[in-house]
Amino acid sequence: MATRYFHPVDYCVLVAVLGISSLIGVYFAWKDRRSTNKKDFFGGSKQLQMFPVSMSMTASNMSAIAILGIPAENFLYGSQYMVVFVGVIIASLLAAHVFVPVFYDMEMISVNQYLENRFNSALIRKIISALTVIEVCFFMGVVLYGPSLALGSVTGLPVWLSILVNGSVCAFYTAIGGIKAVVWTDVLQMLLMIFGLLIVLIKGFMVIGEPSAVFDAVNKEGLLEFFDMSLNFQKT
């Protein structure tokens, strides 16, 4: 099968997304240029509304691992993986109604700051911060590698260059624009993800047929299963 690369329009969309993301960072850096309060940079001055924050939180949890990996997991091994989202829903509700209000009322910027105040120890904050940095470095390596690998396959760019471009743009708008830039670029990216997923969904129904035909085809392959609690560790 011949390798298929981006159409010129696709390149325009890619450049536009990266460019707009960078401009969002520039905009908020200019808008808040007179602010020296770190709470403005990290907390958005508590001015961010529910819609952008919720979109940003969703986008943050829908990394390339989710967009590229979960469909592949379900296609190869079945829908059992979707049970994970039961725990995600429960954890999200607990976080929203139990933990976040505590941090919000105490005006905490991070969990690490809370731990420092809770145990009256800057050492604990530094240790947890160091562990977090290490964990995020490993995590971001995978998160950056996934989309960069996909981007390289359709543009012909080396994977290292894709990683450099993606990482540089994200680091740029985050460093100069703070949490406001992060939230609003997440909104843009989340809208693009929703739009793209809808296109894939519609195209799939156009090719296969009505939704019932899709479920019949999946069920025929034995991929439609939920809450399989068997202890067979050899089963994928």
mmCIF file of C-alpha atoms in Angstrom:
data_model
loop_
_atom_site.group_PDB
_atom_site.id
_atom_site.type_symbol
_atom_site.label_atom_id
_atom_site.label_comp_id
_atom_site.label_asym_id
_atom_site.label_seq_id
_atom_site.Cartn_x
_atom_site.Cartn_y
_atom_site.Cartn_z
ATOM 1 C CA MET A 1 0.000 0.000 0.000
ATOM 2 C CA ALA A 2 1.367 3.384 -1.016
ATOM 3 C CA THR A 3 2.170 5.844 1.730
ATOM 4 C CA ARG A 4 -0.360 8.657 1.901
ATOM 5 C CA TYR A 5 0.801 12.080 3.005
ATOM 6 C CA PHE A 6 -0.991 15.265 3.957
ATOM 7 C CA HIS A 7 -2.864 17.276 1.357
ATOM 8 C CA PRO A 8 -1.802 20.957 1.213
ATOM 9 C CA VAL A 9 -5.026 21.840 3.026
ATOM 10 C CA ASP A 10 -4.027 19.485 5.839
ATOM 11 C CA TYR A 11 -0.704 21.262 6.186
ATOM 12 C CA CYS A 12 -2.538 24.582 6.373
ATOM 13 C CA VAL A 13 -4.752 23.267 9.166
ATOM 14 C CA LEU A 14 -1.734 21.913 11.056
ATOM 15 C CA VAL A 15 0.184 25.180 10.795
ATOM 16 C CA ALA A 16 -2.942 27.151 11.720
ATOM 17 C CA VAL A 17 -3.536 25.111 14.875
ATOM 18 C CA LEU A 18 0.075 25.456 16.008
ATOM 19 C CA GLY A 19 0.077 29.147 15.117
ATOM 20 C CA ILE A 20 -3.211 29.943 16.870
ATOM 21 C CA SER A 21 -2.068 28.046 19.961
ATOM 22 C CA SER A 22 1.086 30.163 20.069
ATOM 23 C CA LEU A 23 -0.885 33.369 19.521
ATOM 24 C CA ILE A 24 -3.187 32.515 22.421
ATOM 25 C CA GLY A 25 -0.120 32.374 24.637
ATOM 26 C CA VAL A 26 1.135 35.685 23.264
ATOM 27 C CA TYR A 27 -2.276 37.295 23.819
ATOM 28 C CA PHE A 28 -2.513 36.348 27.484
ATOM 29 C CA ALA A 29 1.133 37.228 28.074
ATOM 30 C CA TRP A 30 0.434 40.710 26.715
ATOM 31 C CA LYS A 31 -2.897 41.040 28.520
ATOM 32 C CA ASP A 32 -1.412 40.149 31.921
ATOM 33 C CA ARG A 33 1.952 41.803 31.326
ATOM 34 C CA ARG A 34 1.576 44.092 34.356
ATOM 35 C CA SER A 35 0.629 41.300 36.741
ATOM 36 C CA THR A 36 3.335 39.999 39.062
ATOM 37 C CA ASN A 37 1.058 37.776 41.128
ATOM 38 C CA LYS A 38 1.884 34.097 40.689
ATOM 39 C CA LYS A 39 -1.747 33.240 41.429
ATOM 40 C CA ASP A 40 -2.706 35.052 38.235
ATOM 41 C CA PHE A 41 -0.234 32.954 36.264
ATOM 42 C CA PHE A 42 -1.037 29.598 37.864
ATOM 43 C CA GLY A 43 -4.647 30.153 38.938
ATOM 44 C CA GLY A 44 -6.060 32.469 36.311
ATOM 45 C CA SER A 45 -7.127 34.976 38.975
ATOM 46 C CA LYS A 46 -10.207 32.769 39.497
ATOM 47 C CA GLN A 47 -11.733 34.383 36.412
ATOM 48 C CA LEU A 48 -12.020 31.299 34.228
ATOM 49 C CA GLN A 49 -15.579 30.113 33.635
ATOM 50 C CA MET A 50 -17.029 26.612 33.791
ATOM 51 C CA PHE A 51 -17.106 25.943 30.040
ATOM 52 C CA PRO A 52 -13.432 26.564 29.214
ATOM 53 C CA VAL A 53 -12.262 24.884 32.414
ATOM 54 C CA SER A 54 -14.360 21.765 31.811
ATOM 55 C CA MET A 55 -13.219 21.604 28.190
ATOM 56 C CA SER A 56 -9.616 22.022 29.285
ATOM 57 C CA MET A 57 -9.854 19.280 31.900
ATOM 58 C CA THR A 58 -11.399 16.934 29.350
ATOM 59 C CA ALA A 59 -8.742 17.727 26.758
ATOM 60 C CA SER A 60 -5.993 17.233 29.331
ATOM 61 C CA ASN A 61 -7.242 13.710 29.986
ATOM 62 C CA MET A 62 -7.689 12.940 26.278
ATOM 63 C CA SER A 63 -4.068 12.833 25.243
ATOM 64 C CA ALA A 64 -2.695 11.081 22.193
ATOM 65 C CA ILE A 65 -2.654 7.926 24.287
ATOM 66 C CA ALA A 66 -6.439 8.086 24.494
ATOM 67 C CA ILE A 67 -7.154 9.229 20.931
ATOM 68 C CA LEU A 68 -4.782 6.758 19.278
ATOM 69 C CA GLY A 69 -4.487 3.994 21.841
ATOM 70 C CA ILE A 70 -8.003 3.334 23.139
ATOM 71 C CA PRO A 71 -9.614 2.761 19.709
ATOM 72 C CA ALA A 72 -6.767 0.379 18.849
ATOM 73 C CA GLU A 73 -7.181 -1.414 22.180
ATOM 74 C CA ASN A 74 -10.916 -1.872 21.605
ATOM 75 C CA PHE A 75 -10.411 -2.958 17.996
ATOM 76 C CA LEU A 76 -7.833 -5.604 18.887
ATOM 77 C CA TYR A 77 -8.965 -6.870 22.280
ATOM 78 C CA GLY A 78 -12.582 -5.825 22.767
ATOM 79 C CA SER A 79 -14.537 -3.233 24.677
ATOM 80 C CA GLN A 80 -13.663 -4.475 28.167
ATOM 81 C CA TYR A 81 -11.286 -1.524 28.508
ATOM 82 C CA MET A 82 -14.257 0.852 28.577
ATOM 83 C CA VAL A 83 -15.038 -0.324 32.116
ATOM 84 C CA VAL A 84 -12.141 1.911 33.148
ATOM 85 C CA PHE A 85 -14.404 4.908 32.647
ATOM 86 C CA VAL A 86 -16.669 3.771 35.475
ATOM 87 C CA GLY A 87 -13.787 4.489 37.820
ATOM 88 C CA VAL A 88 -13.018 7.725 35.995
ATOM 89 C CA ILE A 89 -16.567 8.980 36.553
ATOM 90 C CA ILE A 90 -16.513 8.080 40.248
ATOM 91 C CA ALA A 91 -13.078 9.648 40.742
ATOM 92 C CA SER A 92 -14.132 12.810 38.905
ATOM 93 C CA LEU A 93 -17.215 13.246 41.074
ATOM 94 C CA LEU A 94 -15.196 12.717 44.246
ATOM 95 C CA ALA A 95 -12.543 15.184 43.115
ATOM 96 C CA ALA A 96 -15.107 17.814 42.127
ATOM 97 C CA HIS A 97 -17.197 17.614 45.298
ATOM 98 C CA VAL A 98 -14.674 16.599 47.961
ATOM 99 C CA PHE A 99 -11.129 17.673 47.104
ATOM 100 C CA VAL A 100 -11.376 20.660 44.761
ATOM 101 C CA PRO A 101 -13.589 22.739 47.115
ATOM 102 C CA VAL A 102 -10.969 22.340 49.857
ATOM 103 C CA PHE A 103 -8.142 23.555 47.630
ATOM 104 C CA TYR A 104 -10.297 26.355 46.227
ATOM 105 C CA ASP A 105 -11.337 27.712 49.614
ATOM 106 C CA MET A 106 -7.748 27.553 50.868
ATOM 107 C CA GLU A 107 -6.547 29.280 47.670
ATOM 108 C CA MET A 108 -4.024 26.543 47.002
ATOM 109 C CA ILE A 109 -2.199 26.606 43.679
ATOM 110 C CA SER A 110 -1.157 22.968 43.830
ATOM 111 C CA VAL A 111 -1.486 19.801 45.873
ATOM 112 C CA ASN A 112 2.187 20.150 46.764
ATOM 113 C CA GLN A 113 1.484 23.482 48.425
ATOM 114 C CA TYR A 114 -1.324 21.872 50.412
ATOM 115 C CA LEU A 115 0.992 19.099 51.614
ATOM 116 C CA GLU A 116 3.532 21.676 52.752
ATOM 117 C CA ASN A 117 0.902 23.494 54.805
ATOM 118 C CA ARG A 118 -0.697 20.300 56.070
ATOM 119 C CA PHE A 119 2.533 18.825 57.454
ATOM 120 C CA ASN A 120 4.331 22.135 57.981
ATOM 121 C CA SER A 121 7.287 20.865 55.989
ATOM 122 C CA ALA A 122 8.891 22.406 52.928
ATOM 123 C CA LEU A 123 10.904 19.203 52.549
ATOM 124 C CA ILE A 124 7.756 17.188 51.832
ATOM 125 C CA ARG A 125 6.733 19.688 49.170
ATOM 126 C CA LYS A 126 10.151 19.477 47.527
ATOM 127 C CA ILE A 127 10.183 15.672 47.577
ATOM 128 C CA ILE A 128 6.679 15.404 46.119
ATOM 129 C CA SER A 129 7.502 18.072 43.536
ATOM 130 C CA ALA A 130 10.628 16.176 42.473
ATOM 131 C CA LEU A 131 8.705 12.908 42.186
ATOM 132 C CA THR A 132 6.004 14.670 40.182
ATOM 133 C CA VAL A 133 8.563 16.098 37.771
ATOM 134 C CA ILE A 134 10.082 12.646 37.240
ATOM 135 C CA GLU A 135 6.658 11.074 36.682
ATOM 136 C CA VAL A 136 5.570 13.802 34.267
ATOM 137 C CA CYS A 137 8.802 13.484 32.276
ATOM 138 C CA PHE A 138 8.125 9.791 31.665
ATOM 139 C CA PHE A 139 4.452 10.439 30.958
ATOM 140 C CA MET A 140 5.087 13.333 28.581
ATOM 141 C CA GLY A 141 7.633 11.259 26.712
ATOM 142 C CA VAL A 142 4.910 8.793 25.767
ATOM 143 C CA VAL A 143 2.304 11.507 25.187
ATOM 144 C CA LEU A 144 4.605 13.418 22.831
ATOM 145 C CA TYR A 145 5.871 10.326 21.050
ATOM 146 C CA GLY A 146 2.370 9.133 20.096
ATOM 147 C CA PRO A 147 1.169 12.147 18.081
ATOM 148 C CA SER A 148 4.675 12.803 16.762
ATOM 149 C CA LEU A 149 4.832 9.271 15.376
ATOM 150 C CA ALA A 150 1.422 9.729 13.759
ATOM 151 C CA LEU A 151 2.376 13.156 12.420
ATOM 152 C CA GLY A 152 5.622 11.834 11.008
ATOM 153 C CA SER A 153 3.798 9.042 9.179
ATOM 154 C CA VAL A 154 1.625 11.511 7.241
ATOM 155 C CA THR A 155 4.116 14.337 6.752
ATOM 156 C CA GLY A 156 7.381 12.494 6.249
ATOM 157 C CA LEU A 157 8.967 14.468 9.089
ATOM 158 C CA PRO A 158 11.402 12.615 11.349
ATOM 159 C CA VAL A 159 9.832 11.675 14.658
ATOM 160 C CA TRP A 160 12.411 13.709 16.578
ATOM 161 C CA LEU A 161 11.491 16.826 14.610
ATOM 162 C CA SER A 162 7.777 16.275 15.229
ATOM 163 C CA ILE A 163 8.496 15.914 18.948
ATOM 164 C CA LEU A 164 10.569 19.101 18.890
ATOM 165 C CA VAL A 165 7.867 21.109 17.089
ATOM 166 C CA ASN A 166 4.967 19.873 19.219
ATOM 167 C CA GLY A 167 6.884 20.205 22.467
ATOM 168 C CA SER A 168 8.233 23.654 21.631
ATOM 169 C CA VAL A 169 4.825 25.093 20.773
ATOM 170 C CA CYS A 170 3.239 23.704 23.946
ATOM 171 C CA ALA A 171 6.116 24.884 26.119
ATOM 172 C CA PHE A 172 6.008 28.325 24.483
ATOM 173 C CA TYR A 173 2.366 29.198 25.075
ATOM 174 C CA THR A 174 2.403 27.621 28.541
ATOM 175 C CA ALA A 175 5.509 29.482 29.689
ATOM 176 C CA ILE A 176 4.413 32.929 28.548
ATOM 177 C CA GLY A 177 0.628 32.725 28.887
ATOM 178 C CA GLY A 178 0.158 30.701 32.054
ATOM 179 C CA ILE A 179 -2.944 28.714 32.913
ATOM 180 C CA LYS A 180 -5.237 30.991 30.892
ATOM 181 C CA ALA A 181 -3.337 30.205 27.710
ATOM 182 C CA VAL A 182 -3.328 26.506 28.558
ATOM 183 C CA VAL A 183 -7.075 26.460 29.169
ATOM 184 C CA TRP A 184 -8.015 28.282 25.977
ATOM 185 C CA THR A 185 -5.645 26.291 23.773
ATOM 186 C CA ASP A 186 -7.186 23.188 25.311
ATOM 187 C CA VAL A 187 -10.614 24.503 24.322
ATOM 188 C CA LEU A 188 -9.419 24.892 20.737
ATOM 189 C CA GLN A 189 -7.862 21.444 20.693
ATOM 190 C CA MET A 190 -10.897 19.843 22.334
ATOM 191 C CA LEU A 191 -13.222 21.312 19.721
ATOM 192 C CA LEU A 192 -10.942 19.969 16.998
ATOM 193 C CA MET A 193 -10.920 16.530 18.622
ATOM 194 C CA ILE A 194 -14.715 16.469 18.864
ATOM 195 C CA PHE A 195 -15.013 17.593 15.254
ATOM 196 C CA GLY A 196 -12.526 14.975 14.082
ATOM 197 C CA LEU A 197 -14.150 12.158 16.047
ATOM 198 C CA LEU A 198 -17.571 13.099 14.683
ATOM 199 C CA ILE A 199 -16.210 12.967 11.137
ATOM 200 C CA VAL A 200 -14.757 9.498 11.768
ATOM 201 C CA LEU A 201 -18.038 8.361 13.324
ATOM 202 C CA ILE A 202 -20.154 9.674 10.463
ATOM 203 C CA LYS A 203 -17.796 8.229 7.858
ATOM 204 C CA GLY A 204 -17.895 4.875 9.615
ATOM 205 C CA PHE A 205 -21.682 4.785 9.556
ATOM 206 C CA MET A 206 -21.664 5.786 5.886
ATOM 207 C CA VAL A 207 -19.374 2.862 5.037
ATOM 208 C CA ILE A 208 -20.835 0.176 7.303
ATOM 209 C CA GLY A 209 -24.429 1.301 7.650
ATOM 210 C CA GLU A 210 -26.702 2.039 10.574
ATOM 211 C CA PRO A 211 -25.443 1.766 14.178
ATOM 212 C CA SER A 212 -27.003 -1.677 14.634
ATOM 213 C CA ALA A 213 -24.839 -3.006 11.796
ATOM 214 C CA VAL A 214 -21.737 -1.710 13.563
ATOM 215 C CA PHE A 215 -22.651 -3.436 16.825
ATOM 216 C CA ASP A 216 -23.537 -6.647 14.978
ATOM 217 C CA ALA A 217 -20.146 -6.674 13.256
ATOM 218 C CA VAL A 218 -18.304 -6.033 16.516
ATOM 219 C CA ASN A 219 -20.326 -8.635 18.398
ATOM 220 C CA LYS A 220 -19.689 -11.194 15.654
ATOM 221 C CA GLU A 221 -15.956 -10.840 16.260
ATOM 222 C CA GLY A 222 -16.466 -11.304 20.000
ATOM 223 C CA LEU A 223 -15.231 -7.812 20.802
ATOM 224 C CA LEU A 224 -18.352 -6.515 22.522
ATOM 225 C CA GLU A 225 -17.939 -7.359 26.191
ATOM 226 C CA PHE A 226 -18.162 -5.538 29.488
ATOM 227 C CA PHE A 227 -17.459 -6.437 33.119
ATOM 228 C CA ASP A 228 -15.665 -9.691 32.342
ATOM 229 C CA MET A 229 -14.475 -10.599 35.834
ATOM 230 C CA SER A 230 -12.792 -13.897 34.956
ATOM 231 C CA LEU A 231 -9.392 -14.577 36.516
ATOM 232 C CA ASN A 232 -7.907 -15.935 33.303
ATOM 233 C CA PHE A 233 -4.693 -13.910 33.057
ATOM 234 C CA GLN A 234 -3.847 -15.414 29.670
ATOM 235 C CA LYS A 235 -6.914 -13.812 28.124
ATOM 236 C CA THR A 236 -6.164 -10.534 26.359
#
